[in-house]
Short mmCIF file of C-alpha atoms in Angstrom, two decimals:
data_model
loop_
_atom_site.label_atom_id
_atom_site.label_comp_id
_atom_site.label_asym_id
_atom_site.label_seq_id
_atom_site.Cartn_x
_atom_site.Cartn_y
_atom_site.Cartn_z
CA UNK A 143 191.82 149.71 161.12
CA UNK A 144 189.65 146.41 161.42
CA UNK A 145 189.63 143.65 158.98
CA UNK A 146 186.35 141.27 159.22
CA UNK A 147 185.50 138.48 157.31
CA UNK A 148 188.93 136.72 156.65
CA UNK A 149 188.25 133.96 154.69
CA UNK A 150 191.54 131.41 154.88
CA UNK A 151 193.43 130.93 151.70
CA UNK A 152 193.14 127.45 149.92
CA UNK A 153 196.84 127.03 150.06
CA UNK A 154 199.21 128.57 150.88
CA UNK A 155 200.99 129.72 147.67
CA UNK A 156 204.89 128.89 147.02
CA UNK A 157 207.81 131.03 147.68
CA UNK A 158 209.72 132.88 144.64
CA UNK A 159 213.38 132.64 144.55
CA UNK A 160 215.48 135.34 145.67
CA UNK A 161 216.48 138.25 143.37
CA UNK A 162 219.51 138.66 141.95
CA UNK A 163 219.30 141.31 139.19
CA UNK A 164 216.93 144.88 139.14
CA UNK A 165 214.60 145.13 136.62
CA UNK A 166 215.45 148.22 134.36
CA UNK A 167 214.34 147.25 131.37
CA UNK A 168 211.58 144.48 128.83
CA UNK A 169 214.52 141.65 128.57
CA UNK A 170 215.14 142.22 132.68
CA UNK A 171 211.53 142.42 133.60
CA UNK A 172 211.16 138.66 131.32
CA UNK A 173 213.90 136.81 133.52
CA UNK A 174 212.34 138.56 136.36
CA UNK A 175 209.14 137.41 135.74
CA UNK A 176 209.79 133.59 134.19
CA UNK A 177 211.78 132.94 137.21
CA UNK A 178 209.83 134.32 139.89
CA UNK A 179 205.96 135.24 138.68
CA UNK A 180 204.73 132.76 135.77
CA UNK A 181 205.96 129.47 137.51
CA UNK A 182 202.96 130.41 140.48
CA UNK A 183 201.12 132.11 138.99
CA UNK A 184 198.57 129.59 138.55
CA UNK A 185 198.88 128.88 142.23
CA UNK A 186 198.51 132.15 143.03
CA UNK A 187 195.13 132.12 141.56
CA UNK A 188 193.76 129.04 143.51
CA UNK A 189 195.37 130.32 146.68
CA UNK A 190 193.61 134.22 146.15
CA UNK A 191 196.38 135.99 147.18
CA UNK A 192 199.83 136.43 146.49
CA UNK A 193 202.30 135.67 149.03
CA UNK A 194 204.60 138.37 150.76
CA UNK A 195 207.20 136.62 149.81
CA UNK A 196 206.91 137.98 146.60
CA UNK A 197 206.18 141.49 146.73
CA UNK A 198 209.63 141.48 148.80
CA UNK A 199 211.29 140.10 145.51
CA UNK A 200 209.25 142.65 143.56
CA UNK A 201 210.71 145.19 146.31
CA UNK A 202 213.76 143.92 145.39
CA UNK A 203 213.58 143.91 141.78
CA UNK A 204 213.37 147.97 142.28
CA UNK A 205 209.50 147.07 140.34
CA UNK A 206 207.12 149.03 142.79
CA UNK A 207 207.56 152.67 141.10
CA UNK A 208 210.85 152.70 139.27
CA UNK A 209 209.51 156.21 137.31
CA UNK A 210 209.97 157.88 140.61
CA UNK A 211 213.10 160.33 140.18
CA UNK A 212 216.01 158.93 141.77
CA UNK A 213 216.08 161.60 144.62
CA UNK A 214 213.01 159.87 145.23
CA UNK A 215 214.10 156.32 145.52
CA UNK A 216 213.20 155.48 141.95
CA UNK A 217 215.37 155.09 138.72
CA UNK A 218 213.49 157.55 136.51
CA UNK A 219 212.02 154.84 134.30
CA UNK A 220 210.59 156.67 131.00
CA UNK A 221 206.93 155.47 130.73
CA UNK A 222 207.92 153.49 127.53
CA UNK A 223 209.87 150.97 129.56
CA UNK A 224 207.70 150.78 132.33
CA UNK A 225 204.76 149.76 129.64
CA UNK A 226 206.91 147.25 128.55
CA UNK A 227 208.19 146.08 132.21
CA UNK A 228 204.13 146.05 133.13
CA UNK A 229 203.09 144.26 129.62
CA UNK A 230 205.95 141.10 131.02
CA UNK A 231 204.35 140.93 134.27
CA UNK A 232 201.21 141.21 132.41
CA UNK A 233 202.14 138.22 131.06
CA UNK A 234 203.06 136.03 133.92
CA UNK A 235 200.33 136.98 136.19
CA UNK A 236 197.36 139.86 136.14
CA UNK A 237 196.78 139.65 139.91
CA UNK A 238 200.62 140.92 140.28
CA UNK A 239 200.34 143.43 137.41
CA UNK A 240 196.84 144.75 139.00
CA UNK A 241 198.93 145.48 142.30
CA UNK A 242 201.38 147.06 140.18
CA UNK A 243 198.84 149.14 138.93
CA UNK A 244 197.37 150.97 141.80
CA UNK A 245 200.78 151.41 143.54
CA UNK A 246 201.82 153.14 140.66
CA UNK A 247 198.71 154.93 140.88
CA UNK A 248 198.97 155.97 144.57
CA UNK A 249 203.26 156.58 143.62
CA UNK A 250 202.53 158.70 140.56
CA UNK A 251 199.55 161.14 142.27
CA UNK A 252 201.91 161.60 145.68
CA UNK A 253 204.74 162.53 143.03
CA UNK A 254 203.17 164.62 140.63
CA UNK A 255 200.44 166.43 143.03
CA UNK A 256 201.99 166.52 146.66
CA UNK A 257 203.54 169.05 148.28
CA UNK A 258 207.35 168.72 148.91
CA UNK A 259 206.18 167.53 152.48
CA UNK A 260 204.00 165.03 151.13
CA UNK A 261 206.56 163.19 148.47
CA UNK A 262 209.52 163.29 151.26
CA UNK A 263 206.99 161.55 153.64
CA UNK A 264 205.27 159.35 150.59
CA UNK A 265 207.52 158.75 147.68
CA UNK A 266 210.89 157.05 149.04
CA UNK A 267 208.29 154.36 150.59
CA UNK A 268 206.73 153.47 147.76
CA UNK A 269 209.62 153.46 145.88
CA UNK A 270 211.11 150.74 148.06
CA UNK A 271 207.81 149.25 148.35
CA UNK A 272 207.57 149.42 152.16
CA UNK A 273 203.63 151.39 152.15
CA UNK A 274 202.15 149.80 149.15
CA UNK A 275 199.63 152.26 147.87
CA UNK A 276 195.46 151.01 146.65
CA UNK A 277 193.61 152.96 144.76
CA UNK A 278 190.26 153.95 146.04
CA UNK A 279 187.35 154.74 143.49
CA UNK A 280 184.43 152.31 142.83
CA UNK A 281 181.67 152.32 145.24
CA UNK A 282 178.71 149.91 145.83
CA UNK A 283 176.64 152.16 143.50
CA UNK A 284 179.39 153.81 141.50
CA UNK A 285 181.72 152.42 138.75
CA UNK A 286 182.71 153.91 135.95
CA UNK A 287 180.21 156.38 136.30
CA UNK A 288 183.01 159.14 139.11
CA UNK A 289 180.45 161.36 139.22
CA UNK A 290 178.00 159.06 141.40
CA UNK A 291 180.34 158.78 143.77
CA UNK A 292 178.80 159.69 147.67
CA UNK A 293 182.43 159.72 149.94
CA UNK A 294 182.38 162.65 151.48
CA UNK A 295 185.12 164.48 152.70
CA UNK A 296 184.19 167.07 154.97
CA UNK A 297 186.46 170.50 156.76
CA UNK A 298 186.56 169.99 160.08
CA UNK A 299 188.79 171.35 162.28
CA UNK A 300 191.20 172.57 159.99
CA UNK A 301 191.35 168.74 158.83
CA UNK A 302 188.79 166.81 156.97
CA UNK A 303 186.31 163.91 157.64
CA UNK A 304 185.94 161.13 155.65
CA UNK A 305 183.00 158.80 155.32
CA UNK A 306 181.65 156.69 152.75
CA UNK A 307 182.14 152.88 151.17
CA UNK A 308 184.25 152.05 148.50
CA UNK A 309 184.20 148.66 146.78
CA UNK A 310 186.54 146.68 144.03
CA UNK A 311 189.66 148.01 146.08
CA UNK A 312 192.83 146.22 144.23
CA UNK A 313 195.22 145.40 146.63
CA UNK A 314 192.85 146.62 149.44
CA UNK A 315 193.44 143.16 151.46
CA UNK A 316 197.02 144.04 151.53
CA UNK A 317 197.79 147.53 150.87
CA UNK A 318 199.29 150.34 153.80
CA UNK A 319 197.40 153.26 152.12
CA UNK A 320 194.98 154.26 150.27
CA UNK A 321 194.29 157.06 147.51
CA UNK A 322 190.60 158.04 148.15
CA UNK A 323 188.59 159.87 145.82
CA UNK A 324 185.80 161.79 148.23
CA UNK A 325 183.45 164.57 147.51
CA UNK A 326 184.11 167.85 148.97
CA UNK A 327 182.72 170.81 149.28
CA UNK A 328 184.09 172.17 146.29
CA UNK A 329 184.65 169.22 144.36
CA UNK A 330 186.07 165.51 144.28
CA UNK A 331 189.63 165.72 146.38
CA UNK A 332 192.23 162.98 146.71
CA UNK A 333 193.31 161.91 150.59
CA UNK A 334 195.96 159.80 151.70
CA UNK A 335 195.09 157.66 154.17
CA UNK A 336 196.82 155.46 156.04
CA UNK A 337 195.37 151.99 156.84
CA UNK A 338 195.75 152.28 160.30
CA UNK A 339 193.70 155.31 160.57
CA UNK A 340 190.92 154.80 163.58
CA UNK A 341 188.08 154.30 161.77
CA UNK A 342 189.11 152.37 158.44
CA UNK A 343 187.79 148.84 158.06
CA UNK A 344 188.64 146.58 155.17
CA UNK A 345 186.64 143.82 154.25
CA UNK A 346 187.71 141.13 152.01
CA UNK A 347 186.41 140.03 148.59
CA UNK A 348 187.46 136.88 147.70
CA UNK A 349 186.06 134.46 144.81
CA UNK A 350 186.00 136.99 142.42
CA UNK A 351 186.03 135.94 138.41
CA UNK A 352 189.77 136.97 137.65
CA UNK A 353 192.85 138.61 138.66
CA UNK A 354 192.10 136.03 141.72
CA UNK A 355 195.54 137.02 143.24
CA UNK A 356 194.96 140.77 143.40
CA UNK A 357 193.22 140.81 147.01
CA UNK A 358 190.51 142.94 146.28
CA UNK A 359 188.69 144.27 149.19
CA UNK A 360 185.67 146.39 150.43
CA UNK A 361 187.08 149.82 152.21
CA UNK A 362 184.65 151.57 154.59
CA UNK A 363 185.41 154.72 156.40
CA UNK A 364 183.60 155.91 159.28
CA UNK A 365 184.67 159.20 160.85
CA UNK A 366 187.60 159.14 159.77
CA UNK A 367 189.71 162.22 161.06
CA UNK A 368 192.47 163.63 159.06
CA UNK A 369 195.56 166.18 158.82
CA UNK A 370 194.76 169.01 156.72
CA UNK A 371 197.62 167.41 154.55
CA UNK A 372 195.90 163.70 153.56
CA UNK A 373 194.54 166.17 150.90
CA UNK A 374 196.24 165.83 147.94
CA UNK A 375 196.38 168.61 144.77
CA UNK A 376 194.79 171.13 144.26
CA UNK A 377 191.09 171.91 145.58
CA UNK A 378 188.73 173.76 143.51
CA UNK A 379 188.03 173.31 139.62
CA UNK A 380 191.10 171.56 138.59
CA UNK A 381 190.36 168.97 141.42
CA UNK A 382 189.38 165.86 138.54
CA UNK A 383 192.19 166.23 137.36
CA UNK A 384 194.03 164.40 139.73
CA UNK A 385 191.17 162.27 139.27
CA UNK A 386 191.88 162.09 135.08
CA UNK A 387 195.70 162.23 135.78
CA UNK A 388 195.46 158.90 138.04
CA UNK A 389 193.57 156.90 135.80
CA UNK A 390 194.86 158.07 132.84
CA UNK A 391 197.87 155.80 133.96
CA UNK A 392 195.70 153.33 135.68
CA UNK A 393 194.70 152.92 132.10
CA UNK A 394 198.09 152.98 130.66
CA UNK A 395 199.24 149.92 132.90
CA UNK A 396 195.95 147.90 132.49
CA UNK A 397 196.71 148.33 128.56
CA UNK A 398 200.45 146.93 129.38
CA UNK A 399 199.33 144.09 130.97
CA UNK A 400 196.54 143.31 128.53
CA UNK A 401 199.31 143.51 126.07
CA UNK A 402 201.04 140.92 127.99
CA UNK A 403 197.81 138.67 128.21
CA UNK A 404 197.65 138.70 124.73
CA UNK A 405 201.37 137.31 124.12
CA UNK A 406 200.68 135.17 127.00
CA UNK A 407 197.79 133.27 124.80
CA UNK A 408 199.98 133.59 121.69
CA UNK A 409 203.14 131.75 123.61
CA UNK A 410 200.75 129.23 125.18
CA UNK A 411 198.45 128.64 121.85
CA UNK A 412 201.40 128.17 119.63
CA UNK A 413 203.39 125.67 122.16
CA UNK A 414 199.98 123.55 122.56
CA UNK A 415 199.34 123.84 118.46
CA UNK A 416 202.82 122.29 118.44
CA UNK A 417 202.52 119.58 120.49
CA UNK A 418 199.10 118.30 119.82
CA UNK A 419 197.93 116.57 117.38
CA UNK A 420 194.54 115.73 115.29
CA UNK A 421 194.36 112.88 113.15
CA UNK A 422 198.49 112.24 113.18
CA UNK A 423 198.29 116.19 112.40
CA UNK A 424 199.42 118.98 114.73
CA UNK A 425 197.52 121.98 115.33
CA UNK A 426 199.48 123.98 113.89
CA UNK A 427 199.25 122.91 111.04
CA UNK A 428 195.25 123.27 110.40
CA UNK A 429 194.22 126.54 109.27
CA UNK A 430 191.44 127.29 110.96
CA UNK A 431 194.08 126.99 114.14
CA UNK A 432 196.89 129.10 111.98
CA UNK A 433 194.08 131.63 111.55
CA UNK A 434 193.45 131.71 115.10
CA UNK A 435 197.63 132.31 115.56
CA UNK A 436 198.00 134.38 112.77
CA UNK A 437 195.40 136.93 114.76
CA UNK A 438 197.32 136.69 118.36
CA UNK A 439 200.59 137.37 116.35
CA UNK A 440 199.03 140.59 114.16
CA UNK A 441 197.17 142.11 117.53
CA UNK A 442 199.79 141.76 119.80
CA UNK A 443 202.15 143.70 117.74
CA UNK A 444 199.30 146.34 116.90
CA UNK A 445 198.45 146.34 120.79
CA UNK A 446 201.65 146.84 121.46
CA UNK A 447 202.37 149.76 118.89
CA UNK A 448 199.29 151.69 120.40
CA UNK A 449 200.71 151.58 124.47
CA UNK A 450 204.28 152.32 122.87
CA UNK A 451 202.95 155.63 121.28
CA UNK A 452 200.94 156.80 124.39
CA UNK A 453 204.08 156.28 126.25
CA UNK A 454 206.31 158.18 124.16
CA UNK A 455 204.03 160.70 124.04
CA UNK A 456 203.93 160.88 128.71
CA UNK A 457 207.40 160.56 128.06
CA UNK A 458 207.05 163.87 125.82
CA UNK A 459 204.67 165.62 127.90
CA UNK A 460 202.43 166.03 125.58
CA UNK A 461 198.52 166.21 126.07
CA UNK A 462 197.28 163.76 123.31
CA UNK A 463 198.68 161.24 125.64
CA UNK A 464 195.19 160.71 127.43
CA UNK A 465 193.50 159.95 124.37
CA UNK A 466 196.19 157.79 123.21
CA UNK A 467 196.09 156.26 126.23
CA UNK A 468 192.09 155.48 125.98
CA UNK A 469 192.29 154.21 122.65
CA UNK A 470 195.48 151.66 123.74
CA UNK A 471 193.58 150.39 126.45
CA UNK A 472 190.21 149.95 124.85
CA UNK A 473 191.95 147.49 122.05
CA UNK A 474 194.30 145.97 124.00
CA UNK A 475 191.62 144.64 126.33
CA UNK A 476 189.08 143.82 123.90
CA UNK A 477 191.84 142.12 122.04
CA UNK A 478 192.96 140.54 125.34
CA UNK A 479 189.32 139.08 125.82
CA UNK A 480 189.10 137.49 122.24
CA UNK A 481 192.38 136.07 122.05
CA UNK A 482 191.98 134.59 125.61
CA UNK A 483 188.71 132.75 124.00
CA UNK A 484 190.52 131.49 121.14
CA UNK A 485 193.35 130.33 123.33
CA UNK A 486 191.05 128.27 125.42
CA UNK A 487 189.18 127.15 122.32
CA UNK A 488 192.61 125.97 120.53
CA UNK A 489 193.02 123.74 124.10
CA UNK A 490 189.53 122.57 124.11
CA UNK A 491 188.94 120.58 127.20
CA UNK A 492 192.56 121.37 128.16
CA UNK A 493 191.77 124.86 128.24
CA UNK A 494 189.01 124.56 130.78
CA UNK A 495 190.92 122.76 133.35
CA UNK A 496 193.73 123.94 135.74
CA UNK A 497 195.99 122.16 134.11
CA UNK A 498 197.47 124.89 131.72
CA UNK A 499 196.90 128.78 132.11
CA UNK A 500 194.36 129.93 129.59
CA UNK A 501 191.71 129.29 131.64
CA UNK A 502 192.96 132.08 133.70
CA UNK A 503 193.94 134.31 130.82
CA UNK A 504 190.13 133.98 129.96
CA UNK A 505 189.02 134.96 133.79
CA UNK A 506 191.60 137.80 133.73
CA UNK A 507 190.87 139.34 129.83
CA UNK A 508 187.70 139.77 131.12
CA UNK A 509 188.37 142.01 133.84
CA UNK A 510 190.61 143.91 131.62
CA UNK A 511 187.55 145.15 130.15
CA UNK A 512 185.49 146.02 132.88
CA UNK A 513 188.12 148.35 135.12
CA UNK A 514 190.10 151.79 134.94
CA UNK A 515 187.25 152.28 132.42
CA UNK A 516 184.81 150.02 131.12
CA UNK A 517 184.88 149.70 127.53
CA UNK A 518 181.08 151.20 126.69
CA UNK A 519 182.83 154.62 128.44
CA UNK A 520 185.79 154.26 126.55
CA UNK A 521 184.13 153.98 123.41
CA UNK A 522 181.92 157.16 124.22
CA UNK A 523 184.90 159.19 125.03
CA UNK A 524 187.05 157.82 122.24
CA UNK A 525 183.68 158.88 119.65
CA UNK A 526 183.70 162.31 121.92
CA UNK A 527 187.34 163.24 120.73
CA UNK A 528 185.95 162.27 117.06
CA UNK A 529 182.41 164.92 117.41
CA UNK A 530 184.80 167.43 119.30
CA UNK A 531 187.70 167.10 116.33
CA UNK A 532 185.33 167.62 113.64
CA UNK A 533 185.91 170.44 111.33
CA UNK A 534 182.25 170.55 109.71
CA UNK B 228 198.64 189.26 119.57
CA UNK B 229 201.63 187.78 121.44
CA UNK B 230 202.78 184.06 120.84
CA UNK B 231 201.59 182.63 124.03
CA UNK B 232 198.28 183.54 123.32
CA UNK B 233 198.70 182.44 119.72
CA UNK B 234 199.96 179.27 120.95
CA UNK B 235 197.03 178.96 123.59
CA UNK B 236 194.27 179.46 120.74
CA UNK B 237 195.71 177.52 118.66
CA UNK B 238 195.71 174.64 121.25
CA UNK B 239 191.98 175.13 121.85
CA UNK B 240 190.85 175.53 118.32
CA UNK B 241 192.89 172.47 117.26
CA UNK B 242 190.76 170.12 119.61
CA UNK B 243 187.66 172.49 119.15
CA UNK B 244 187.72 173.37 115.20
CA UNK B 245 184.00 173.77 114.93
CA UNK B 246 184.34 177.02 117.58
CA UNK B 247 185.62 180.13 117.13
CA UNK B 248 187.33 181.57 120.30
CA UNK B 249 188.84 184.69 120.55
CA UNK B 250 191.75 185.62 123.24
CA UNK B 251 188.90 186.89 126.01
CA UNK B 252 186.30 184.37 125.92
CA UNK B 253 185.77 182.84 128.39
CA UNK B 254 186.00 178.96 127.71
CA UNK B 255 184.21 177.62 130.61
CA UNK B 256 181.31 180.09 129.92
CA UNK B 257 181.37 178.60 126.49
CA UNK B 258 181.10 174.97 127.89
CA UNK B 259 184.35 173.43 126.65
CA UNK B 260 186.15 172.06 129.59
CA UNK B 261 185.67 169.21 131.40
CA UNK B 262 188.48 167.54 133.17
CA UNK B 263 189.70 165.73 130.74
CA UNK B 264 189.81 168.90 128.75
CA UNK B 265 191.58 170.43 131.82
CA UNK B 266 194.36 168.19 132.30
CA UNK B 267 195.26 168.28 128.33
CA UNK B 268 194.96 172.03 128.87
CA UNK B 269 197.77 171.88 131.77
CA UNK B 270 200.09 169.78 130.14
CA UNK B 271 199.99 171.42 126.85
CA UNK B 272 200.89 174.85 128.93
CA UNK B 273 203.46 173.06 130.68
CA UNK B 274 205.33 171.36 127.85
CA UNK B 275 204.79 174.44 125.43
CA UNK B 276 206.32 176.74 127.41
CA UNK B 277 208.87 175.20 129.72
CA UNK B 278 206.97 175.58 133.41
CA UNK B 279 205.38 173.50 136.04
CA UNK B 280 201.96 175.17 137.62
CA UNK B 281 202.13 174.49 140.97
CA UNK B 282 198.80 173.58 142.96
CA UNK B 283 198.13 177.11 144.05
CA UNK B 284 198.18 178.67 140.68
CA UNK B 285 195.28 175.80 139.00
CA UNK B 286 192.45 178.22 139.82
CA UNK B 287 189.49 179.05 137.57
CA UNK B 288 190.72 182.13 137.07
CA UNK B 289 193.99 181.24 135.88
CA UNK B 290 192.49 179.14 132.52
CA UNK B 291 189.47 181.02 131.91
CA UNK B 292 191.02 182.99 128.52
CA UNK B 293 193.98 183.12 126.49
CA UNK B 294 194.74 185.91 127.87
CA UNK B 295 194.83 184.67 131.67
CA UNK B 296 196.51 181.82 130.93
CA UNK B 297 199.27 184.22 128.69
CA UNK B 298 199.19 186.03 131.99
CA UNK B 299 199.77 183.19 134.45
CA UNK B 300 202.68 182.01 132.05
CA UNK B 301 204.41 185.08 132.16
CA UNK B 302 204.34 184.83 136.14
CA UNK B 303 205.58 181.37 136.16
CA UNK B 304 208.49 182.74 133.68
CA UNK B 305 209.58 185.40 135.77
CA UNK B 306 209.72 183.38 139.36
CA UNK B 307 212.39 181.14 140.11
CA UNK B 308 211.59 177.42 140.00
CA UNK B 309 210.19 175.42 142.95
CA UNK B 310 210.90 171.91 143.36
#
């Protein structure tokens, strides 16, 4: 593996404090994350990374994939808590949450599509968070649109080959392996590949407009030879599933920690509507500003009603979890983007500077409604499920 | 009919009520499934009926009809469980 193009960090970000407690549950993830998360997370952001300090404490904190089984390493989290556990670090800090995101990505495809091989080799790391996982997708010329993907994955040898480009990589600064998405013969497969792999080079993107912190990176593969065994799932037809399966929770997390940018913008709104005052009045007390409030409180709640019922329904097994999933994330993050402008616009010039976090709840929202999905595709597969449900 | 099969149609006809599908039709022939469709397709067999289709058994073949998929669920009944 080669890494060109480091760029330095603007400062090197502070260290959390150690970890006393595991996180099992909303009211543990909040101490977790107002002692150790929202504190730096604004430093965080200016320095572009997050330090390694922390993702120990988040090792610590049993966070990296507690819905593992325990036999794996994990605690069997239902996906209901862990929507609630992602919406709190959500709310401290997206860049964190985003890792979260495609480690639980990488954790959840090993667990649910690998062989028995592949989870005893896989799943106990990520568990303890010693291989973080990235999620590899996105190309230079393909988004949202999967099927314009050009990775190839190629038999060889009774292995594969792998070349191609992939772009927007969360975590891909940092990350041990990565979850590739490559066309094959058949279809589009999954591979497991390690970071150290001869032929892997990961190129930083820095500067980027939000989630600052999440170390996004620029993933090219070149030859790369692998075991007949980086492939994960099935091959064939039911290949994009894997493919649905991953982002489907991909999704479900994003939607948690839009959830949590949303009370994020609510907690920091109503504290500045408080404190400041217009004419001898406080904010909060003008009701153009308890209009603004009034909104954060109502789509919160209803934000946070739509990821509770896709998780109970994972937790149920049942299939209407995808859609339930789509439709959570699509107004959770649109709701995170418009509340994040109203936040900044309650703090006026406040809001623009660095000296109190909306700005970055406005950089992050955004984001929110670009990835695991943009919006314009959710929308068209949301009005899909409508066409496809009709009855005349 | 038996109730798998029952079960089956009435899993397909409840996302696709405009169609009408009988037990040997071939859905992909018909243009239903996409993978989206497929993955709510393996979940509903797994939850409805108790099993877990391991990676060797999600062929083409195995989801083409009600009546494969009836088929393939009776298989995964009778073997033991893998982990």
């Amino acid at each position: 593996m080669t890494v060109t193009g480091v760029a330095p960090p603007a400062a090197a970000p502070p260290v959390p404090a150690a970890v006393t407690a595991r996180v099992t549950d909303r009211r543990s993830a909040r101490a977790f994350v107002d002692t150790h998360v929202a504190p730096y997370a604004d430093a965080y952001d200016r320095a572009g990374r997050v330090p390694e300090e922390l993702l120990r404490r988040v090792a610590e904190a049993g966070l990296w994939a507690p819905f593992l089984p325990p036999e794996a390493g994990g605690a069997g989290m239902d996906w209901v808590t862990l929507g609630e556990v992602h919406e709190e670090v959500g709310r401290g800090c997206s860049s964190l949450r985003s890792l979260l995101t495609v480690h639980t990505m990488a954790a959840w495809t090993v667990q649910r599509w690998g062989s028995p091989e592949q989870r005893e080799r896989w799943a106990p790391a990520f568990a303890a968070g010693e291989r973080l996982g990235a999620f590899c997708l996105s190309e230079p010329g393909a988004g949202s649109d999967t099927s314009g993907i050009t990775t190839t994955a190629a038999e060889s040898g009774g292995g594969w080959v792998l070349n191609g480009v992939k772009k927007w990589t969360t975590g891909g600064q940092r990350a041990d392996v990565f979850l590739v998405f490559a066309r094959t013969a058949a279809s589009i497969g999954a591979f497991l590949v390690p970071r150290d792999t001869p032929g892997v080079q990961v190129r930083p993107i820095d500067d980027m407009l939000g989630t600052r912190a999440s170390m996004l990176a620029e993933i090219s593969f070149t030859d790369v030879v692998l075991d007949r065994d980086a492939l994960l799932g099935p091959s064939g037809f039911t290949a994009g599933m894997v493919l649905t399966g991953t982002l489907d929770l991909g999704r479900y997390s994003v939607a948690a920690g839009s959830v949590g940018i949303v009370q994020a913008c609510l907690e920091a709104s109503a504290a500045y509507a408080a404190s400041r005052e217009v004419g001898g009045t406080p904010l909060a007390k003008l009701p153009l500003i308890q209009a603004k409030l009034s909104d954060m409180v109502t789509d919160a709640r209803a934000a946070r009603l739509l990821l509770a019922e896709a998780g109970r329904l994972k937790d149920a097994g049942e299939a209407s979890t995808i859609m339930a999933t789509w439709v959570a994330k699509y107004f959770a993050s649109t709701a995170a983007a418009r509340h994040a402008s109203e936040a900044v616009q309650i703090h006026g010039a406040n809001g623009c500077s660095t000296d109190y976090p909306v700005a970055r709840y406005y950089r992050d929202a955004k984001v929110m409604e670009i990835i695991e999905g943009s919006n314009e595709i959710q929308r068209m597969t949301i009005a899909g499920q409508a066409d496809r449900e009709r009855t005349g | 009919m038996t109730d798998t099969k029952s079960q089956i149609l009435g899993f397909v006809r409840d996302r696709y009520p405009q169609a009408e599908i009988t037990e040997s039709q071939d859905i992909f022939a018909l243009g239903f499934v996409n993978s989206l469709f497929a993955m709510e397709l393996v979940m509903f067999v797994e939850k409805t009926f108790g099993v877990t289709i391991p990676n060797e058994e999600l062929r083409i073949d195995n989801f083409r009809t009600a009546n494969s998929m009836s088929e393939l669920v009776s298989r995964l009944l009778a073997e033991p469980a893998v982990a």
